[in-house]
mmCIF file of C-alpha atoms in Angstrom:
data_model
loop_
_atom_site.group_PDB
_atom_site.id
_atom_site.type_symbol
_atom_site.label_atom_id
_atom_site.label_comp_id
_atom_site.label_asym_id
_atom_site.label_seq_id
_atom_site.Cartn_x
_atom_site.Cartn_y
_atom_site.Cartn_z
ATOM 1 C CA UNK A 1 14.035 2.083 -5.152
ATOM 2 C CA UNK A 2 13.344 -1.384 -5.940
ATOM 3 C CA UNK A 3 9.486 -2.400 -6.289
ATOM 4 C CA UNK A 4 9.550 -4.805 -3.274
ATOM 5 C CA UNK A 5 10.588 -1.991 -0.972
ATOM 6 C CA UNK A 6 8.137 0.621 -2.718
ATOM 7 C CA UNK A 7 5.324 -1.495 -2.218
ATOM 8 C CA UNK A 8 6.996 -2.218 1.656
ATOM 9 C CA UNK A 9 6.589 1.392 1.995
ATOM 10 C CA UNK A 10 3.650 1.643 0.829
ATOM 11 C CA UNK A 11 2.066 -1.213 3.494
ATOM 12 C CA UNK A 12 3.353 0.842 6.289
ATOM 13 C CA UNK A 13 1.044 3.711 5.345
ATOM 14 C CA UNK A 14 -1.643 0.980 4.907
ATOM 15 C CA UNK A 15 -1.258 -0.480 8.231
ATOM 16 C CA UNK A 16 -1.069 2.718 10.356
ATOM 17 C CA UNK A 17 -4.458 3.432 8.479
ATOM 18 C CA UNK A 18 -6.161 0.180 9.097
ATOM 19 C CA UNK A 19 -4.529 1.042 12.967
ATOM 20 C CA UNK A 20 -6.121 4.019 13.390
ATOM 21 C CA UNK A 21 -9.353 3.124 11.398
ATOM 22 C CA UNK A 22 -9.552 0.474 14.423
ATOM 23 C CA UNK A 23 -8.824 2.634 17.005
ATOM 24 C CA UNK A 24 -11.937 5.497 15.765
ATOM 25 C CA UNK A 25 -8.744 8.296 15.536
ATOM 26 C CA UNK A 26 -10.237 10.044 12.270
ATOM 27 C CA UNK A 27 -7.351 12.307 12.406
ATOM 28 C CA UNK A 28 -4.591 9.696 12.694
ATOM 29 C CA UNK A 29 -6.358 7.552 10.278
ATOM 30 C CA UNK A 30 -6.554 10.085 7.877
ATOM 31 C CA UNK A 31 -3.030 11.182 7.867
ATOM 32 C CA UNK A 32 -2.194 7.722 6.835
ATOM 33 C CA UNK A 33 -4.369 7.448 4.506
ATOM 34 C CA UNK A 34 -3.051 10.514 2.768
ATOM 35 C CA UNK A 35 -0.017 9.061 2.927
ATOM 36 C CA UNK A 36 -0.520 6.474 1.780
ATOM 37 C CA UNK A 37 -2.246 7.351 -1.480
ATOM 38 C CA UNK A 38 1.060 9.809 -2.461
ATOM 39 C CA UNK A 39 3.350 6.801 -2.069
ATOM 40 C CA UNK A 40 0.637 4.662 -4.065
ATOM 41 C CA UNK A 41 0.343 7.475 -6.467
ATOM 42 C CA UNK A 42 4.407 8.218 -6.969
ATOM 43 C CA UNK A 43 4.910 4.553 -7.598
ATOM 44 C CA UNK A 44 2.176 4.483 -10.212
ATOM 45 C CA UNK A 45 3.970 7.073 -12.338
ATOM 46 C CA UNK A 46 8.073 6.330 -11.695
ATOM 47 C CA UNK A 47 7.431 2.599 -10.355
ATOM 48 C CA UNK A 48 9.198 0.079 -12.950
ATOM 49 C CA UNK A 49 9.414 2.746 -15.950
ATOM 50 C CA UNK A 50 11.889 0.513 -17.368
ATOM 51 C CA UNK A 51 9.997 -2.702 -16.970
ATOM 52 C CA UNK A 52 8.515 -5.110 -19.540
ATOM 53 C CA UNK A 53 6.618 -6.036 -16.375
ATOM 54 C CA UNK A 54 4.861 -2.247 -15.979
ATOM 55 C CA UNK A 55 1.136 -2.761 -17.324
ATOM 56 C CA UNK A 56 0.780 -5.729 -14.804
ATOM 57 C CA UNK A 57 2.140 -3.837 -11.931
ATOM 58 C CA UNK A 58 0.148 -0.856 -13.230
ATOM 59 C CA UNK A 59 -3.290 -2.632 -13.290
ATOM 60 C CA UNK A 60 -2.531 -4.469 -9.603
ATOM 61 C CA UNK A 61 -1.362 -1.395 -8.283
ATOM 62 C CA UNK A 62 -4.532 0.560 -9.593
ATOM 63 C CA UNK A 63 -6.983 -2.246 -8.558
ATOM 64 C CA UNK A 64 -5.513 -2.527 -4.628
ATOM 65 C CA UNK A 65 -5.254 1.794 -4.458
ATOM 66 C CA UNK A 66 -9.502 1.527 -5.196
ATOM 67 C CA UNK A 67 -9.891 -1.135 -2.934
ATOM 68 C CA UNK A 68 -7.825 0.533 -0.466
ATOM 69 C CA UNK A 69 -10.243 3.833 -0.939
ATOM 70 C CA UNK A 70 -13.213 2.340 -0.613
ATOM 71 C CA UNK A 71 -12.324 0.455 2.219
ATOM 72 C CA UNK A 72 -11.482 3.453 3.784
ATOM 73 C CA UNK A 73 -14.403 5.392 2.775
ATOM 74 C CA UNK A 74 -16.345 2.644 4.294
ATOM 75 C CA UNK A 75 -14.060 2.471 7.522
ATOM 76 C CA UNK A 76 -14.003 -1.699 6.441
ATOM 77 C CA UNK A 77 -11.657 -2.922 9.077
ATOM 78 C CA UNK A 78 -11.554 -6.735 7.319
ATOM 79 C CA UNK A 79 -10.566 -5.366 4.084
ATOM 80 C CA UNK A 80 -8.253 -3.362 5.693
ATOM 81 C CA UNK A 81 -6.765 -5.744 7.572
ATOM 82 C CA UNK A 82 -6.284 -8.028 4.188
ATOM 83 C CA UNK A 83 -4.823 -4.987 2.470
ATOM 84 C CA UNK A 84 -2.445 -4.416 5.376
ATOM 85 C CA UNK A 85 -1.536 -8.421 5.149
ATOM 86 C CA UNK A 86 -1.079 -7.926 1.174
ATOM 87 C CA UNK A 87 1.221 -5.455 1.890
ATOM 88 C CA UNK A 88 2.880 -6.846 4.455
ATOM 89 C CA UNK A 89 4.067 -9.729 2.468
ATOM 90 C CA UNK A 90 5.976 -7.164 0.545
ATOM 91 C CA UNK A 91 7.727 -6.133 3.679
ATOM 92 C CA UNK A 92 8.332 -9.591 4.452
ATOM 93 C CA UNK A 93 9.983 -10.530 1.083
ATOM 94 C CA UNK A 94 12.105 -7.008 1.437
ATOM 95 C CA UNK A 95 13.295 -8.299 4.806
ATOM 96 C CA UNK A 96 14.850 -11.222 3.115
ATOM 97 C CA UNK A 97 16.359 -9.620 0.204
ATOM 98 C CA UNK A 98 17.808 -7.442 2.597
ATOM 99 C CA UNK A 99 19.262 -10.600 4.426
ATOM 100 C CA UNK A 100 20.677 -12.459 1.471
#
């Protein structure tokens, strides 16, 4: 799966949290979350393997799955909100490749 659409992926997860961190459903929120750490975690160790490109994806990726867990931890709503815009850039660029 290309990068664009892992990290796509991986803003849905981030979205429903920030959604349900919003909303105070712990449950829901949390079920996202989980989520969204394996698909964080997967693409950490099979994202890009072949990649000259790897170590930079590797440190962004690492740096946004901490800020994404504390912000959770912390139930931040505006740094979840950025995260889920981050993200959601991804999706937006996916869209297009999609298109074209």
């Amino acid at each position: 799966m290309p990068f664009v659409e892992q990290m796509a992926n991986i803003g849905s997860e981030v979205g429903r949290t920030a959604k349900w961190v919003q909303k105070t459903k712990p449950a829901m929120a949390e079920g996202a979350f989980v989520r969204a750490l394996e698909l964080i975690d997967l693409t950490l160790k099979f994202g890009r393997l072949d990649s000259p490109y790897r170590g930079d994806m590797l440190k962004e990726l690492c740096k946004v799955r901490e800020l994404f867990c504390g912000a959770y931890e912390e139930a931040d709503i505006s740094l979840l909100m950025w995260l889920d815009k981050y993200f959601g850039d991804f999706a937006l660029a996916q869209r297009r490749l999609a298109v074209s």
